[in-house]
């Protein structure tokens, strides 16, 4: 059987990519700044950000990503628009399938009496690259690409533990839908196959944040989360093993953990440096590591 470790949790972690990667992979629409209580001040209402990083899975796909976003503060709430680019090579049997994702997203959220929430939606396109085989590269006999869609939300509560110390437990759900190109083992008889991938993922997260500095303008965060999905591993069943003489796909549910470190440094009144590293644990498709960094400018 040919196996594929669903790569979209590195992309839908494109709403999460700037902060982490989920397996069915995890969250570009969300503003990853601790929603700490702040005194009223004439602070800037807009924030632009750009970040990039790299996600790699053990013995599996890896790739770089970049995110550009614009955020608008609306009192206790925010709105966000972002675009994410992701490049990956999916290793499958004797083939290497390079793909490029371009995904746009819209999100909104808020902090009401330390109850926080985020909502987001994303739509984009996956472009299939040439199929690299033992006999050399070839183009797909199926489509040249496929759309990508995801919707999600999370909600939680900020709890003050001490001066500048906060913990935020949250619960969330993400739905993602895309197609994956599966190269045919014998193109003379069967065309390449696109499997239909619908993924529901629930997440429980606890994040501990510590602010520090003269005006507590910097922060360090530790995150631990648990994810449950209906599509942790997508397995292609070739025609030779199928009684219908057609391709089919078997989806296996999974649950896995993730730990991460986030940090933010205010370089000037309106400029912040952000960085994060995360690692998944006990994932059926293989554990992954994601690292990212970027700048945020308020105006």
Coordinates of C-alpha atoms in Angstrom, one line a residue:
X1 CA 0.0 0.0 0.0
X2 CA 1.1 3.6 -0.6
X3 CA 0.9 5.8 2.4
X4 CA 0.5 9.6 2.6
X5 CA 0.9 11.6 5.8
X6 CA -1.8 14.3 5.4
X7 CA 0.2 17.4 4.8
X8 CA -2.6 19.8 5.2
X9 CA -2.1 20.0 8.9
X10 CA 1.1 21.8 8.0
X11 CA -0.9 24.2 5.9
X12 CA -4.1 24.6 7.9
X13 CA -1.9 24.9 10.7
X14 CA -1.6 27.8 8.0
X15 CA -4.1 29.5 10.1
X16 CA -2.0 28.0 12.7
X17 CA 1.3 27.9 10.8
X18 CA 2.5 31.1 12.3
X19 CA 2.0 29.5 15.7
X20 CA 2.0 25.8 15.2
X21 CA 1.2 22.9 12.9
X22 CA -1.6 20.5 13.3
X23 CA -1.6 17.1 11.8
X24 CA -4.5 17.3 9.7
X25 CA -2.0 20.1 10.6
X26 CA -2.8 23.2 12.3
X27 CA -4.1 27.1 12.6
X28 CA -2.9 31.6 9.4
X29 CA -6.0 33.4 10.5
X30 CA -5.3 33.7 14.1
X31 CA -3.5 36.5 15.9
X32 CA -1.0 34.7 18.0
X33 CA -0.4 37.3 20.7
X34 CA -1.4 36.7 24.3
X35 CA -4.8 38.5 24.8
X36 CA -3.7 40.0 28.1
X37 CA -5.7 42.7 29.7
X38 CA -4.3 46.1 28.7
X39 CA -5.1 49.6 29.8
X40 CA -6.9 51.9 27.4
X41 CA -4.4 53.9 25.3
X42 CA -4.2 55.5 21.9
X43 CA -2.3 52.6 20.5
X44 CA -2.2 51.8 16.8
X45 CA -5.3 50.2 15.3
X46 CA -3.6 48.4 12.4
X47 CA -0.8 45.7 12.4
X48 CA 1.0 44.2 9.4
X49 CA 3.0 41.1 9.7
X50 CA 5.2 38.9 7.7
X51 CA 6.7 35.6 8.7
X52 CA 8.2 32.4 7.3
X53 CA 9.3 29.0 8.5
X54 CA 9.9 25.4 7.8
X55 CA 7.9 22.3 8.7
X56 CA 9.3 18.8 8.5
X57 CA 7.8 15.4 9.3
X58 CA 9.9 12.4 10.4
X59 CA 10.5 10.2 7.3
X60 CA 7.9 12.2 5.4
X61 CA 7.0 15.5 3.7
X62 CA 8.7 18.7 4.5
X63 CA 8.5 22.2 3.1
X64 CA 8.9 26.0 3.7
X65 CA 6.0 28.4 4.1
X66 CA 5.5 32.2 4.3
X67 CA 2.6 34.3 5.7
X68 CA 1.7 37.9 5.1
X69 CA -1.2 39.4 7.1
X70 CA -3.0 42.6 8.0
X71 CA -4.9 42.9 11.3
X72 CA -7.3 45.6 12.5
X73 CA -8.2 46.2 16.1
X74 CA -11.9 47.0 16.7
X75 CA -12.1 47.7 20.4
X76 CA -12.2 44.3 22.2
X77 CA -12.2 42.6 18.8
X78 CA -10.0 42.1 15.8
X79 CA -10.3 41.3 12.1
X80 CA -7.6 39.7 10.0
X81 CA -6.8 38.9 6.4
X82 CA -3.8 36.8 5.4
X83 CA -2.2 34.9 2.5
X84 CA 0.0 31.8 3.0
X85 CA 2.3 30.1 0.5
X86 CA 3.5 26.6 1.2
X87 CA 5.9 24.4 -0.8
X88 CA 6.1 20.7 0.0
X89 CA 7.4 17.5 -1.5
X90 CA 5.2 14.5 -0.7
X91 CA 7.2 11.2 -0.6
X92 CA 5.1 8.3 -1.8
X93 CA 6.4 4.9 -2.9
X94 CA 9.0 5.5 -5.6
X95 CA 7.7 9.0 -6.4
X96 CA 8.2 12.5 -5.1
X97 CA 5.3 14.9 -5.7
X98 CA 6.1 18.5 -5.3
X99 CA 3.1 20.7 -4.6
X100 CA 2.6 24.5 -4.1
X101 CA -0.2 25.8 -2.0
X102 CA -1.5 29.4 -2.1
X103 CA -4.2 30.0 0.6
X104 CA -6.0 33.2 1.5
X105 CA -7.9 33.5 4.8
X106 CA -10.2 35.8 6.8
X107 CA -10.5 35.7 10.6
X108 CA -12.0 37.5 13.5
X109 CA -12.0 37.2 17.2
X110 CA -12.0 39.0 20.5
X111 CA -11.5 39.3 24.3
X112 CA -14.6 39.9 26.4
X113 CA -13.9 40.0 30.1
X114 CA -11.0 37.6 29.5
X115 CA -13.2 35.1 27.5
X116 CA -11.4 34.8 24.1
X117 CA -12.5 33.4 20.8
X118 CA -11.3 33.1 17.2
X119 CA -13.2 32.3 14.0
X120 CA -11.6 31.8 10.6
X121 CA -12.1 30.5 7.0
X122 CA -9.5 29.8 4.3
X123 CA -9.7 29.0 0.6
X124 CA -6.8 28.3 -1.8
X125 CA -5.3 26.2 -4.5
X126 CA -2.9 23.3 -4.5
X127 CA -0.8 23.1 -7.8
X128 CA 0.6 19.7 -8.5
X129 CA 4.1 19.6 -9.7
X130 CA 5.7 17.0 -12.0
X131 CA 5.6 13.4 -10.7
X132 CA 9.1 12.2 -10.2
X133 CA 9.5 8.5 -10.9
X134 CA 12.3 6.1 -11.3
X135 CA 12.0 6.6 -15.1
X136 CA 12.1 10.4 -14.8
X137 CA 9.6 13.2 -14.3
X138 CA 6.1 13.2 -15.9
X139 CA 3.0 15.3 -15.7
X140 CA -0.2 14.1 -14.1
X141 CA -2.8 12.3 -16.3
X142 CA -5.4 13.8 -14.0
X143 CA -5.9 17.5 -13.1
X144 CA -3.2 20.1 -12.7
X145 CA -4.3 21.0 -9.2
X146 CA -7.2 21.1 -6.8
X147 CA -8.9 23.6 -4.4
X148 CA -8.4 23.7 -0.6
X149 CA -11.0 24.9 1.9
X150 CA -10.9 25.1 5.7
X151 CA -13.1 26.5 8.5
X152 CA -12.4 26.7 12.2
X153 CA -13.0 28.2 15.6
X154 CA -11.7 28.1 19.1
X155 CA -12.7 29.7 22.4
X156 CA -11.2 29.8 25.9
X157 CA -10.6 31.8 29.1
X158 CA -7.6 33.8 30.2
X159 CA -6.8 33.0 33.9
X160 CA -4.4 35.2 35.8
X161 CA -2.0 33.1 38.0
X162 CA 0.2 36.0 39.2
X163 CA 1.9 39.2 38.2
X164 CA 2.5 38.9 34.4
X165 CA 1.6 35.2 34.5
X166 CA -1.4 33.8 32.6
X167 CA -2.8 30.5 31.5
X168 CA -5.3 30.1 28.7
X169 CA -7.2 26.9 28.2
X170 CA -9.1 26.7 24.8
X171 CA -11.2 24.2 22.8
X172 CA -11.4 24.3 19.0
X173 CA -12.6 22.6 15.9
X174 CA -11.3 22.7 12.3
X175 CA -12.8 21.3 9.1
X176 CA -10.6 21.0 6.0
X177 CA -11.4 19.7 2.5
X178 CA -8.9 19.1 -0.3
X179 CA -7.8 16.5 -2.8
X180 CA -4.5 14.6 -3.0
X181 CA -2.9 13.4 -6.2
X182 CA -2.0 9.7 -6.2
X183 CA 0.2 8.6 -9.1
X184 CA -0.9 5.5 -10.9
X185 CA 1.4 2.5 -10.7
X186 CA 0.6 1.7 -14.3
X187 CA -0.5 4.8 -16.3
X188 CA -1.1 2.7 -19.4
X189 CA -4.0 1.1 -17.7
X190 CA -5.2 3.5 -15.0
X191 CA -5.0 7.3 -14.9
X192 CA -3.6 9.1 -11.9
X193 CA -6.1 9.3 -9.0
X194 CA -7.2 12.2 -6.8
X195 CA -8.4 11.1 -3.4
X196 CA -11.1 13.1 -1.7
X197 CA -9.8 14.2 1.8
X198 CA -12.4 15.6 4.3
X199 CA -10.9 16.1 7.7
X200 CA -12.5 17.1 11.0
X201 CA -10.0 17.9 13.9
X202 CA -10.9 18.8 17.5
X203 CA -8.2 20.4 19.7
X204 CA -7.8 21.1 23.4
X205 CA -5.0 23.5 24.3
X206 CA -3.4 25.0 27.4
X207 CA -1.1 27.9 27.0
X208 CA 1.0 29.5 29.7
X209 CA 2.3 33.0 29.1
X210 CA 4.8 35.1 31.1
X211 CA 5.2 38.8 30.3
X212 CA 8.4 40.6 31.3
X213 CA 10.4 43.8 30.7
X214 CA 10.1 47.3 32.0
X215 CA 6.6 47.7 30.7
X216 CA 6.0 44.0 30.4
X217 CA 6.4 44.5 26.6
X218 CA 7.9 41.0 26.0
X219 CA 6.4 37.6 26.5
X220 CA 7.3 33.9 26.6
X221 CA 4.7 31.2 26.1
X222 CA 4.5 27.5 26.5
X223 CA 1.8 25.5 24.8
X224 CA 0.5 21.9 25.2
X225 CA -2.3 20.6 23.1
X226 CA -4.1 17.4 22.1
X227 CA -5.7 16.8 18.7
X228 CA -8.3 14.2 17.6
X229 CA -9.1 13.7 13.9
X230 CA -11.0 11.4 11.6
X231 CA -8.3 11.5 9.0
X232 CA -4.9 11.1 10.6
X233 CA -3.6 8.8 7.9
X234 CA -4.8 8.5 4.3
X235 CA -3.9 5.2 2.7
X236 CA -4.2 4.5 -1.1
X237 CA -5.5 1.1 -2.0
X238 CA -4.2 0.3 -5.6
X239 CA -6.5 -1.3 -8.2
X240 CA -4.6 -4.6 -8.0
X241 CA -5.6 -4.9 -4.3
X242 CA -9.2 -3.7 -4.9
X243 CA -12.0 -6.1 -5.8
X244 CA -13.6 -3.2 -7.8
X245 CA -10.5 -2.9 -10.0
X246 CA -10.4 0.8 -9.1
X247 CA -8.4 3.0 -6.8
X248 CA -9.8 3.6 -3.3
X249 CA -8.7 5.4 -0.1
X250 CA -8.7 4.2 3.5
X251 CA -8.8 6.9 6.2
X252 CA -7.6 6.2 9.7
X253 CA -8.6 8.3 12.7
X254 CA -5.9 9.5 15.1
X255 CA -5.1 11.4 18.3
X256 CA -1.8 13.1 19.0
X257 CA -0.2 15.7 21.2
X258 CA 1.8 18.8 20.4
X259 CA 4.1 21.0 22.5
X260 CA 5.4 24.4 21.6
X261 CA 7.3 27.5 22.7
X262 CA 6.4 31.0 21.5
X263 CA 8.2 34.3 22.2
X264 CA 7.7 37.9 21.4
X265 CA 10.1 40.9 21.8
X266 CA 9.1 44.5 21.3
X267 CA 12.0 46.1 19.4
X268 CA 10.4 49.5 19.4
X269 CA 7.1 51.2 20.1
X270 CA 5.5 49.7 16.9
X271 CA 7.8 46.9 15.9
X272 CA 7.7 43.3 17.4
X273 CA 9.8 40.2 16.7
X274 CA 7.9 36.9 17.0
X275 CA 9.3 33.3 16.9
X276 CA 7.8 29.9 17.6
X277 CA 8.9 26.2 17.6
X278 CA 6.5 23.2 18.0
X279 CA 6.7 19.4 17.9
X280 CA 4.0 16.8 17.6
X281 CA 4.0 13.7 19.7
X282 CA 2.6 10.2 18.9
X283 CA 1.1 11.0 15.5
X284 CA 0.1 8.1 13.4
X285 CA 1.5 9.6 10.2
X286 CA 4.8 10.6 11.9
X287 CA 5.8 13.4 14.2
X288 CA 6.6 16.8 12.8
X289 CA 8.6 19.8 13.8
X290 CA 7.7 23.4 12.8
X291 CA 9.8 26.5 13.3
X292 CA 8.8 30.1 12.3
X293 CA 9.8 33.7 12.9
X294 CA 8.6 37.1 11.7
X295 CA 8.0 40.8 12.3
X296 CA 4.9 42.7 13.2
X297 CA 4.5 46.4 12.6
X298 CA 1.7 48.5 14.2
X299 CA 0.5 51.7 12.7

